[in-house]
mmCIF file of C-alpha atoms in Angstrom:
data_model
loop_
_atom_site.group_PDB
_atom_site.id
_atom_site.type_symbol
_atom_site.label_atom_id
_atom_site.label_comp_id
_atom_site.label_asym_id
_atom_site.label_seq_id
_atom_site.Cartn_x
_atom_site.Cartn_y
_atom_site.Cartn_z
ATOM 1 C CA UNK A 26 0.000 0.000 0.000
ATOM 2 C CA UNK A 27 2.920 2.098 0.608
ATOM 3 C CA UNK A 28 4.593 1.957 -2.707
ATOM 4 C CA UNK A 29 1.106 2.668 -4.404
ATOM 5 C CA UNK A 30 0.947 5.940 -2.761
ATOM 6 C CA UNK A 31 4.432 6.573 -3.556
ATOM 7 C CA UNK A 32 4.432 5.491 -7.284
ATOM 8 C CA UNK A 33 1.187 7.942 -7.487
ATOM 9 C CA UNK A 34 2.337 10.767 -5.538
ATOM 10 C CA UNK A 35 6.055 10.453 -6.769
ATOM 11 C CA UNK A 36 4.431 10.826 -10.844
ATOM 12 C CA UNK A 37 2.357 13.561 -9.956
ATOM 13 C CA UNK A 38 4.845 16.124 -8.447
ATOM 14 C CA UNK A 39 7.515 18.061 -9.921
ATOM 15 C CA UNK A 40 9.749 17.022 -7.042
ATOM 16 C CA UNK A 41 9.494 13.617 -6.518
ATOM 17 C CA UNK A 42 12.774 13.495 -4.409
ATOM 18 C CA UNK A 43 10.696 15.362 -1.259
ATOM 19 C CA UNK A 44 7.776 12.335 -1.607
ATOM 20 C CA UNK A 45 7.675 10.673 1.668
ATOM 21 C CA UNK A 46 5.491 7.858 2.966
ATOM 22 C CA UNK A 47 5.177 5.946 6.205
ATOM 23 C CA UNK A 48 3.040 3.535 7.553
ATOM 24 C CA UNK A 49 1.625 4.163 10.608
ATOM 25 C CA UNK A 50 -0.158 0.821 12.305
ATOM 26 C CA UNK A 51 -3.344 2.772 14.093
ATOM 27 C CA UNK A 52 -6.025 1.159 16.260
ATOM 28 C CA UNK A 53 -8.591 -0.002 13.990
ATOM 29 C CA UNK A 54 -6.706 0.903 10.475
ATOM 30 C CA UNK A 55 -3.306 1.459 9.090
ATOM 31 C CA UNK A 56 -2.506 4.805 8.075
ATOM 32 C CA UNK A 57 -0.839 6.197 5.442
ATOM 33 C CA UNK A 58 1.304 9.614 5.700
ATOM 34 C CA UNK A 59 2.208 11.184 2.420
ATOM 35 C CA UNK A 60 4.540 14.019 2.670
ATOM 36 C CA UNK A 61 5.456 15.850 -0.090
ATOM 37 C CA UNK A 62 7.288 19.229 -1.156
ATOM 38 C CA UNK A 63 4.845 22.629 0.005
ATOM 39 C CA UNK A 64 4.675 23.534 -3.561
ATOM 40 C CA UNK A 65 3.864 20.270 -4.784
ATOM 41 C CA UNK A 66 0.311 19.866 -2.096
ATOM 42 C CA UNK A 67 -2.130 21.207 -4.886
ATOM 43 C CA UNK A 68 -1.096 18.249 -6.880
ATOM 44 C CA UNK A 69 -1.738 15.544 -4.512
ATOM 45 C CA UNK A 70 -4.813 16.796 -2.692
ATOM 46 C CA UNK A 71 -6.525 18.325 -6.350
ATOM 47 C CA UNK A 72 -9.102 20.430 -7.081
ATOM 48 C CA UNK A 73 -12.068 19.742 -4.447
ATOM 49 C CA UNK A 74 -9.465 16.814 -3.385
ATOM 50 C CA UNK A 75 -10.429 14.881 -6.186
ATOM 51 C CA UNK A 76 -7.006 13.340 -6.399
ATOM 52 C CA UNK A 77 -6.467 12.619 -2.837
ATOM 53 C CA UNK A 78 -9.931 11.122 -2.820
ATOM 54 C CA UNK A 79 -8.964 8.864 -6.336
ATOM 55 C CA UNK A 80 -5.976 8.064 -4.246
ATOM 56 C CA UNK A 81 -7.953 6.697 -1.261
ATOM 57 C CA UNK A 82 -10.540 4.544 -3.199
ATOM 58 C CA UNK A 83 -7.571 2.529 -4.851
ATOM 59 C CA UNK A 84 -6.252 2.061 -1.003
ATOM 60 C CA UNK A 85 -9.812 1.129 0.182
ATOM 61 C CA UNK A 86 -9.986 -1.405 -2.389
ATOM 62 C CA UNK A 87 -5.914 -2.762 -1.750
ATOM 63 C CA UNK A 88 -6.683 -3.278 1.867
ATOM 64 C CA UNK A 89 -10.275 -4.516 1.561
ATOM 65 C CA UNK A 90 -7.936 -7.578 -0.101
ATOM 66 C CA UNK A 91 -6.013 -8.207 2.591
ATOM 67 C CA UNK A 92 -8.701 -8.133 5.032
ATOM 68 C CA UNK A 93 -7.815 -4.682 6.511
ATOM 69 C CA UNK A 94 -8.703 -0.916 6.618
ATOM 70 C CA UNK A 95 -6.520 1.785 5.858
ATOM 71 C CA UNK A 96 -6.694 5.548 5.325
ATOM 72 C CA UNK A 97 -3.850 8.468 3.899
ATOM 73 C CA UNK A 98 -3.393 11.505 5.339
ATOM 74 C CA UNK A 99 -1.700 14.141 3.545
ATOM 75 C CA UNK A 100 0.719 16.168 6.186
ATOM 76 C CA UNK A 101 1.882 20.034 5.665
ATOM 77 C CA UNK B 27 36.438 14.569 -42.449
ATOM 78 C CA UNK B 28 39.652 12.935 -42.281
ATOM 79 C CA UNK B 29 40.354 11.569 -38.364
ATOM 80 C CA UNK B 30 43.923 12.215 -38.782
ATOM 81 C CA UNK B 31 43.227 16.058 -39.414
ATOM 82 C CA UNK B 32 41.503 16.265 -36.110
ATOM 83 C CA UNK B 33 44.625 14.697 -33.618
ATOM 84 C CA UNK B 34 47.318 16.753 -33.262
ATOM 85 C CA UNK B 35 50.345 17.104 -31.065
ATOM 86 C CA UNK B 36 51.118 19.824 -29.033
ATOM 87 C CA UNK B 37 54.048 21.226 -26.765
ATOM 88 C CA UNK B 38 53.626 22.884 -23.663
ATOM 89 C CA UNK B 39 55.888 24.569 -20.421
ATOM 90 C CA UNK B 40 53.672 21.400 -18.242
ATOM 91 C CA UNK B 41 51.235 18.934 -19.476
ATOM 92 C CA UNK B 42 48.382 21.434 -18.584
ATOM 93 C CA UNK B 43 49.700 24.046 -20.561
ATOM 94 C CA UNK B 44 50.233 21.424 -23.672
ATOM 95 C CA UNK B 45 46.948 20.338 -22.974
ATOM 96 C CA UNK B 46 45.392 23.786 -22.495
ATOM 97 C CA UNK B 47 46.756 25.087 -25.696
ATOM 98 C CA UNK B 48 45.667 21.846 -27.996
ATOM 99 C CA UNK B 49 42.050 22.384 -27.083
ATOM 100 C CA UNK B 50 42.668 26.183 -28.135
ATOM 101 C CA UNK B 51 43.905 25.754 -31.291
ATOM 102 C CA UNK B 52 41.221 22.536 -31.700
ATOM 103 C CA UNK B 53 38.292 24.892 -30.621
ATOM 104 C CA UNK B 54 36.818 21.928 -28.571
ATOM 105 C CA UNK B 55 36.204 21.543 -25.057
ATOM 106 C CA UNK B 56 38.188 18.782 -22.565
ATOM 107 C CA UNK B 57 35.596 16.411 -22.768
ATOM 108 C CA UNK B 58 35.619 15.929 -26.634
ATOM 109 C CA UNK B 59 39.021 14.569 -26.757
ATOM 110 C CA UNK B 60 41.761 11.849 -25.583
ATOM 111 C CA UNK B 61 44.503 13.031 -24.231
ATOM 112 C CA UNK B 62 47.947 11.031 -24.361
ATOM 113 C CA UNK B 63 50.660 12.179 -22.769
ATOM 114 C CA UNK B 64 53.700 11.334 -25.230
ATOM 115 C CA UNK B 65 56.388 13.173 -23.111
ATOM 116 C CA UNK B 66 55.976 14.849 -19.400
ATOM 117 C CA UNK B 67 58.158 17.620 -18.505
ATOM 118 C CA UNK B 68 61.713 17.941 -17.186
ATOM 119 C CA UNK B 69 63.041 20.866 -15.679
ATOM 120 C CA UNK B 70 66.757 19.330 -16.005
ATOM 121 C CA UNK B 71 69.816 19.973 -13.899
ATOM 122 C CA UNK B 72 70.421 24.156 -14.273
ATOM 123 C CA UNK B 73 68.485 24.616 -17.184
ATOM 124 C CA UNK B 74 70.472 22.004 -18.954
ATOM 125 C CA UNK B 75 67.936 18.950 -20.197
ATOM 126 C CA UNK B 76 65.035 20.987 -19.398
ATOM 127 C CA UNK B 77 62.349 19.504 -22.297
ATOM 128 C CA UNK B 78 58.856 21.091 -22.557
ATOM 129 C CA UNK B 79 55.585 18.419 -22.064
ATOM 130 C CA UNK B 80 54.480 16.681 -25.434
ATOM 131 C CA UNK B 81 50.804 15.487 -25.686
ATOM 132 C CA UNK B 82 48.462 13.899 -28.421
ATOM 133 C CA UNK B 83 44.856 15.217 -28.601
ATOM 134 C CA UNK B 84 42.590 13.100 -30.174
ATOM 135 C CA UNK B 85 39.207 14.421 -31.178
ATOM 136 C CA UNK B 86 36.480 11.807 -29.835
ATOM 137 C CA UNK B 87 33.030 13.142 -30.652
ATOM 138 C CA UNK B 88 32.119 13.206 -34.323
ATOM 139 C CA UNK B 89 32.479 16.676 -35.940
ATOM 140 C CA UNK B 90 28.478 17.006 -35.837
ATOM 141 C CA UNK B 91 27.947 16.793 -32.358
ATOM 142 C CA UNK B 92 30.425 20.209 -31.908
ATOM 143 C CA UNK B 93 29.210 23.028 -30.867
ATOM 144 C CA UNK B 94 27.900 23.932 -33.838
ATOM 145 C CA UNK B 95 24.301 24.496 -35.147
ATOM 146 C CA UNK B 96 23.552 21.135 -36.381
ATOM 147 C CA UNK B 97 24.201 20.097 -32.834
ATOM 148 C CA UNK B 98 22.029 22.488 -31.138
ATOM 149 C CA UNK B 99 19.334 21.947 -33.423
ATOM 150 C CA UNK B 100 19.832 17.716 -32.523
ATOM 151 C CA UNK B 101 19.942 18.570 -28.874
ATOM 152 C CA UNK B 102 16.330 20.731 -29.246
ATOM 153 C CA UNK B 103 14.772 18.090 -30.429
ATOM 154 C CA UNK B 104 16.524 15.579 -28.371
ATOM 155 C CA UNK B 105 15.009 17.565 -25.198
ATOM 156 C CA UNK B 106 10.997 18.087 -27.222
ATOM 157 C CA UNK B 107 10.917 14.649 -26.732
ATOM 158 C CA UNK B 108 11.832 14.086 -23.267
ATOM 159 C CA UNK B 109 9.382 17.010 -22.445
ATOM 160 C CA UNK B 110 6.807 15.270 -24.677
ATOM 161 C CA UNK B 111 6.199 18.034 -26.920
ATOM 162 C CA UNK B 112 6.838 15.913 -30.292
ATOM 163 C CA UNK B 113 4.975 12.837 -28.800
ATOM 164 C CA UNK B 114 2.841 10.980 -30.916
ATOM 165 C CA UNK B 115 -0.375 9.271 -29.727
ATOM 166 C CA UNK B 116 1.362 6.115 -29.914
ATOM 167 C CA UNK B 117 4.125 7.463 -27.277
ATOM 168 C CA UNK B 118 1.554 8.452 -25.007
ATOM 169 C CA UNK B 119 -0.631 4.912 -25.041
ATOM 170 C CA UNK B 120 2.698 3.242 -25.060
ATOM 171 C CA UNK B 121 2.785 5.349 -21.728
ATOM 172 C CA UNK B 122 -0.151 5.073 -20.166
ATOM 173 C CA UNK B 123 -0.103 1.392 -20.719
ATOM 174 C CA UNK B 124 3.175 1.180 -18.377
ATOM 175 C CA UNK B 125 1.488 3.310 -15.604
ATOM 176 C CA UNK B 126 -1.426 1.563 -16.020
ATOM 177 C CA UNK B 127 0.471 -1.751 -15.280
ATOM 178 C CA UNK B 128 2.355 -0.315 -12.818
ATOM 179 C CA UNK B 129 -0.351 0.841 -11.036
ATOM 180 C CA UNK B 130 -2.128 -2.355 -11.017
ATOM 181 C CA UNK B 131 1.112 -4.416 -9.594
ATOM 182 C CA UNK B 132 1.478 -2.045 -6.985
ATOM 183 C CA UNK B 133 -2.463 -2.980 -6.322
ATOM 184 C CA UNK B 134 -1.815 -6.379 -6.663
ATOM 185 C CA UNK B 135 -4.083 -7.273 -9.273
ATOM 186 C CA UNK B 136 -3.648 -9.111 -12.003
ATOM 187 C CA UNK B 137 -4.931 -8.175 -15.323
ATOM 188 C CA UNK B 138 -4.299 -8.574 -18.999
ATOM 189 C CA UNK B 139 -4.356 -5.033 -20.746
ATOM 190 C CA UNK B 140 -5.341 -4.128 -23.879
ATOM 191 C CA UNK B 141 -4.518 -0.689 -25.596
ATOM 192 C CA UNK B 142 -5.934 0.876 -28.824
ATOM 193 C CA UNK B 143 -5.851 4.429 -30.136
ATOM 194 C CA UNK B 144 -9.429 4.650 -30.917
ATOM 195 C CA UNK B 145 -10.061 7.673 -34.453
ATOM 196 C CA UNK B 146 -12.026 10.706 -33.009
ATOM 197 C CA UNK B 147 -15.310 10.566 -33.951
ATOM 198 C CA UNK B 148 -15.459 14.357 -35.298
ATOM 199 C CA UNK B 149 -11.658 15.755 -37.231
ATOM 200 C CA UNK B 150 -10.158 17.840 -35.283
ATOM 201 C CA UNK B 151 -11.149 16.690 -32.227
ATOM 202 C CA UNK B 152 -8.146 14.157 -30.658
ATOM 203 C CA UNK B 153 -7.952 10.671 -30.505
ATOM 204 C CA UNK B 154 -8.472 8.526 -27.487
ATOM 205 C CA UNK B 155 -6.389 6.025 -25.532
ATOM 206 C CA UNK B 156 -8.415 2.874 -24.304
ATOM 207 C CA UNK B 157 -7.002 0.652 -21.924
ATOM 208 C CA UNK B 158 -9.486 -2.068 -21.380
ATOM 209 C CA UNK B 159 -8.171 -4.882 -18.530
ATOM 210 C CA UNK B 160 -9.018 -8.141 -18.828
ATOM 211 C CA UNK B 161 -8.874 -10.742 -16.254
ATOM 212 C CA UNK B 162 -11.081 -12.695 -13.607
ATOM 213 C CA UNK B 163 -13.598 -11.198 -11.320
ATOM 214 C CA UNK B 164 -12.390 -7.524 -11.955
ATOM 215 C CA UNK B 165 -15.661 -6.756 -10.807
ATOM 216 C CA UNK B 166 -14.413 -4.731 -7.647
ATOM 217 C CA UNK B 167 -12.308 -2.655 -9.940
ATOM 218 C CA UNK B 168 -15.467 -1.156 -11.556
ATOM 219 C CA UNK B 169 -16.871 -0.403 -7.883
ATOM 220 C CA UNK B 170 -19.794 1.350 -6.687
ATOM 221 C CA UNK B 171 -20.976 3.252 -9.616
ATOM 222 C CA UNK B 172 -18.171 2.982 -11.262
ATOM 223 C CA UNK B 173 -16.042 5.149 -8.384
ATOM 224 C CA UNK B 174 -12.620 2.882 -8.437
ATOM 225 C CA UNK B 175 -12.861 2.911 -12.024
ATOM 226 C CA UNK B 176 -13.141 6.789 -12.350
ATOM 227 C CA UNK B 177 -10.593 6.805 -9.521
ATOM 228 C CA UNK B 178 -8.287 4.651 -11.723
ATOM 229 C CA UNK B 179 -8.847 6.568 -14.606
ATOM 230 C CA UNK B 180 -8.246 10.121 -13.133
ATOM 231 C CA UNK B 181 -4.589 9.002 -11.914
ATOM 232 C CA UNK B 182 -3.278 7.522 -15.217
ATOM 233 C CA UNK B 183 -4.826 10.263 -16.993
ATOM 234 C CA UNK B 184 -2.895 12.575 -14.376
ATOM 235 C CA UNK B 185 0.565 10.567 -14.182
ATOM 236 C CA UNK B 186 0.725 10.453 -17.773
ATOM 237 C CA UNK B 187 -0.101 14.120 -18.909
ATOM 238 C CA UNK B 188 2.268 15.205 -16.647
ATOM 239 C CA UNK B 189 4.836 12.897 -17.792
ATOM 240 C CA UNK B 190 4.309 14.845 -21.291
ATOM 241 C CA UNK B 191 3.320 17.978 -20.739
ATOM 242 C CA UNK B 192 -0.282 18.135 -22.850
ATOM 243 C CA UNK B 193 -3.485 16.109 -22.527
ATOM 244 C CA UNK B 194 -4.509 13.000 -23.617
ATOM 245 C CA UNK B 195 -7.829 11.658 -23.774
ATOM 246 C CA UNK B 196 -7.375 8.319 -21.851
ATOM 247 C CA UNK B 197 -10.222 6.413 -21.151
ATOM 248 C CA UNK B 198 -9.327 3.176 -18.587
ATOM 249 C CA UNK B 199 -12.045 0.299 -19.026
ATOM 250 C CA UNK B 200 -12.538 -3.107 -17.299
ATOM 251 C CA UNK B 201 -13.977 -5.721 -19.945
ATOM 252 C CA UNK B 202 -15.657 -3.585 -22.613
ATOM 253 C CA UNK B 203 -17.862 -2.714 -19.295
ATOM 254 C CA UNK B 204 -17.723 1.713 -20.693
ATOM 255 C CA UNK B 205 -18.017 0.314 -24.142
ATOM 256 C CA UNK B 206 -21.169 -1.208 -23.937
ATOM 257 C CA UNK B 207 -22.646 1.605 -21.514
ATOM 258 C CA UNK B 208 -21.338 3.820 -24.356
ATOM 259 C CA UNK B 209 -23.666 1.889 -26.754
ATOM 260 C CA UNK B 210 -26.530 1.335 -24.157
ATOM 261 C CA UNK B 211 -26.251 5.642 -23.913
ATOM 262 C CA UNK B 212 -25.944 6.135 -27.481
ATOM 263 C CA UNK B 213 -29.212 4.555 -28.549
ATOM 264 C CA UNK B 214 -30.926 5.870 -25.440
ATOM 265 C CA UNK B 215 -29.634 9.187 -26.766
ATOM 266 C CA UNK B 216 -30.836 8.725 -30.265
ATOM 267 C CA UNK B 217 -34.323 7.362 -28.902
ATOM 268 C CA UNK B 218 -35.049 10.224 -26.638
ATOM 269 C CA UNK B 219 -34.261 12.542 -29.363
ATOM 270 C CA UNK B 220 -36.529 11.269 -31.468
ATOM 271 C CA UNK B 221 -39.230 11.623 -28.832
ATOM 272 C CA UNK B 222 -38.479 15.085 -28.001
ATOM 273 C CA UNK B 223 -38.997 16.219 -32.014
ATOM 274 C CA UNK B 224 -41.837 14.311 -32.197
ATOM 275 C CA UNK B 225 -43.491 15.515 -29.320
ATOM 276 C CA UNK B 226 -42.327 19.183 -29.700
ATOM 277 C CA UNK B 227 -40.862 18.996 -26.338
ATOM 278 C CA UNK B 228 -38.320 18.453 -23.900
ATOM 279 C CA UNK B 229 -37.031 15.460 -22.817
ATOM 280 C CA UNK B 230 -34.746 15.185 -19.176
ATOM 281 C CA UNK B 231 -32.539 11.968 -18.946
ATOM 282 C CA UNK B 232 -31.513 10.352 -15.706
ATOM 283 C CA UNK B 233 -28.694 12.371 -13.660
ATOM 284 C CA UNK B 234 -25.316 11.106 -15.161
ATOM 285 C CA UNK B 235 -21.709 11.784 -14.069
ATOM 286 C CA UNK B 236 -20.134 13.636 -16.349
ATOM 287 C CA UNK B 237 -18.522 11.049 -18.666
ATOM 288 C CA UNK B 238 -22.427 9.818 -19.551
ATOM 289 C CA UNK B 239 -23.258 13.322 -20.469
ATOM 290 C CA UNK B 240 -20.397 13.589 -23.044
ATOM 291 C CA UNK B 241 -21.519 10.695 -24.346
ATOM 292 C CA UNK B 242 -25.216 12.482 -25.071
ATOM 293 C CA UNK B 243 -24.028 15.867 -26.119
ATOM 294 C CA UNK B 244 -21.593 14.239 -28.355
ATOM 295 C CA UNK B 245 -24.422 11.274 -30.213
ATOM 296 C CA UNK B 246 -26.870 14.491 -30.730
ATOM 297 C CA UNK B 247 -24.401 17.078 -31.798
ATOM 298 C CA UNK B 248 -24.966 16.919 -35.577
ATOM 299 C CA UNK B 249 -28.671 15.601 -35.046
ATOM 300 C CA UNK B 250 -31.054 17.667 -37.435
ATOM 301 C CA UNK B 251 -33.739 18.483 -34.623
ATOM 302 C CA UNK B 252 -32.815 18.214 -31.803
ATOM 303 C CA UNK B 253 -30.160 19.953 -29.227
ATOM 304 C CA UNK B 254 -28.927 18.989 -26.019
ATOM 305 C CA UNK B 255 -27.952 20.808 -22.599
ATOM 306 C CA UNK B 256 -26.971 19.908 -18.862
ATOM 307 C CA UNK B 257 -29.216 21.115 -15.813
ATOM 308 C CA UNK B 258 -28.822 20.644 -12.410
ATOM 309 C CA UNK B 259 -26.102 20.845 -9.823
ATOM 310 C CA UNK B 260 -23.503 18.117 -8.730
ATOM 311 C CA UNK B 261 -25.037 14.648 -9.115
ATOM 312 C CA UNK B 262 -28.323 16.168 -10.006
ATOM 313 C CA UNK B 263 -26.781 17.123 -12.845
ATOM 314 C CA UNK B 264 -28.674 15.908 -16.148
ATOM 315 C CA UNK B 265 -28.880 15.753 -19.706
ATOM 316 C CA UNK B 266 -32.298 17.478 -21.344
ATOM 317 C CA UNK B 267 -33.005 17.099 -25.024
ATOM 318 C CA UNK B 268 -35.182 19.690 -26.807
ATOM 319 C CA UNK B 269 -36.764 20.588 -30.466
ATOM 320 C CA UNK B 270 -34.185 22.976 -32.163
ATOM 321 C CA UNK B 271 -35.611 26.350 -32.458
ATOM 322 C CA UNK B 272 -36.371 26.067 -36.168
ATOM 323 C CA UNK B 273 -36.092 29.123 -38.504
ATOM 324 C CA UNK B 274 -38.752 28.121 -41.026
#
């Protein structure tokens, strides 16, 4: 799940060098923290978040496989 | 050009200086040439002996590649296509068909996909990239109303317009599934056009996203009678067909 975030984010920004991505193991879900350059946060979250939201469905789906739940936050 | 003409030999005070002076008189830069170093320097006992450096320069790169105009015109076009401005549609399916599978390893599914450039259905207006996957129970992929599809779709068409710098029309599909909606929407289109002319009024479709509305604008654009326009707000949003004003 972490390298799908990464492979998306990493395409979508002009500096893929400052993409960062850890897994955090929470409570109920794992979670997913995408860091990226300042100027690159318009193109990961997208206009009305439309490509943070794209980027959560596909996780929804990856960890529905594997039994599990997991959700990305995007950190400033 | 003859190769000989462009090594030459060349004395200097050190094997710098030699060196220094041979890319001078060659007009090239260091990294165009070998350098062999026939004889190094000797300062000799009192000035007695003393023998300046000796050194071969050999030109490496051919003549075109020189700073010259013929280079920099190469090297322009070298860099359009690494920015994607010279792509062809072929480059960017070729493209989108390795993010595509990328995408779908790192998602752990596995699906055969086929690609096709499919002709615009007006000139002028640009061709579109299919990817249609192909596989067992992709089912999930499509998703509730479509949503992982659309999600799918939105990233690839993202990733790879960025990768070249202009858009693409990419449309990602799981088993002819948009294909045959496509169809399905076409001859609804068609059909509800022909009620609204003969009925002298107009005619709302269901709300649609707005991929299904293309689809209606673009089967009634040409149609004699008829013309088409969205209403509605978000996923209210809808498709109404009515009679052409007519001028007779």
């Amino acid at each position: 799940m972490k390298e799908l975030i990464e492979y998306i984010a990493k395409s979508l920004v002009d500096d893929p060098s400052s993409v960062e991505v850890a897994e955090v193991e929470g409570a109920s879900a794992i979670i997913l923290e995408l860091r990226v350059a300042p100027e690159d946060m318009g193109r990961v979250i997208g206009r009305g978040g439309r490509v943070a939201n794209a980027m959560r469905t596909l996780l929804r789906v990856v960890a529905a496989k594997q039994g599990k739940r997991a959700s990305l936050e995007i950190i400033e | 050009m003859d190769d000989q003409a462009r090594s030459i030999e060349v004395e200097g005070e050190d094997v710098e200086a030699a060196v220094a002076a041979g890319l001078d008189q060659l007009g090239v830069s260091r990294d165009h040439v070998e350098i062999e170093v026939l004889r190094e320097e000797s300062r000799g006992m009192l000035g007695i002996g003393a023998r300046e450096a000796l050194v071969r320069l050999t030109v490496t790169t051919p003549e075109r590649d020189l700073a010259d105009t013929g280079a920099e015109a190469e090297s322009v076009l070298v860099s359009e296509r690494e920015l994607g401005l010279s792509d062809t549609p072929e480059d960017a399916l070729a493209l989108a068909r390795d993010v595509l599978a990328e995408l779908l390893e790192k998602m752990e599914v596995e699906a055969e996909i086929q690609s096709r450039i499919s002709e615009p259905q007006y000139a002028g207006d640009s061709p579109t990239l299919v990817l249609d996957l192909l596989g067992e129970d992709l089912g999930y992929l499509i998703g509730r109303k479509g949503e992982t599809l659309a999600a799918i779709q939105h990233l690839v068409r993202l990733m790879v317009n960025k990768a070249f710098h202009r858009r693409s029309h990419i449309v990602v599909d799981i088993g002819g599934y948009k294909a045959r909606r496509e169809n399905t929407l076409r001859k609804l289109a068609l059909r509800m056009a022909d009620q609204a002319a003969r009925r002298n009024r107009t005619v709302a479709l269901e709300p649609m996203s707005a991929y299904e509305r293309r689809i209606i604008h673009v089967a009634l654009r040409d149609h004699p009678t008829v013309a088409t326009e969205s209403v509605g707000e978000r996923d209210r949003r809808k498709v109404t067909i009515f009679p052409r004003p007519q001028s007779s």
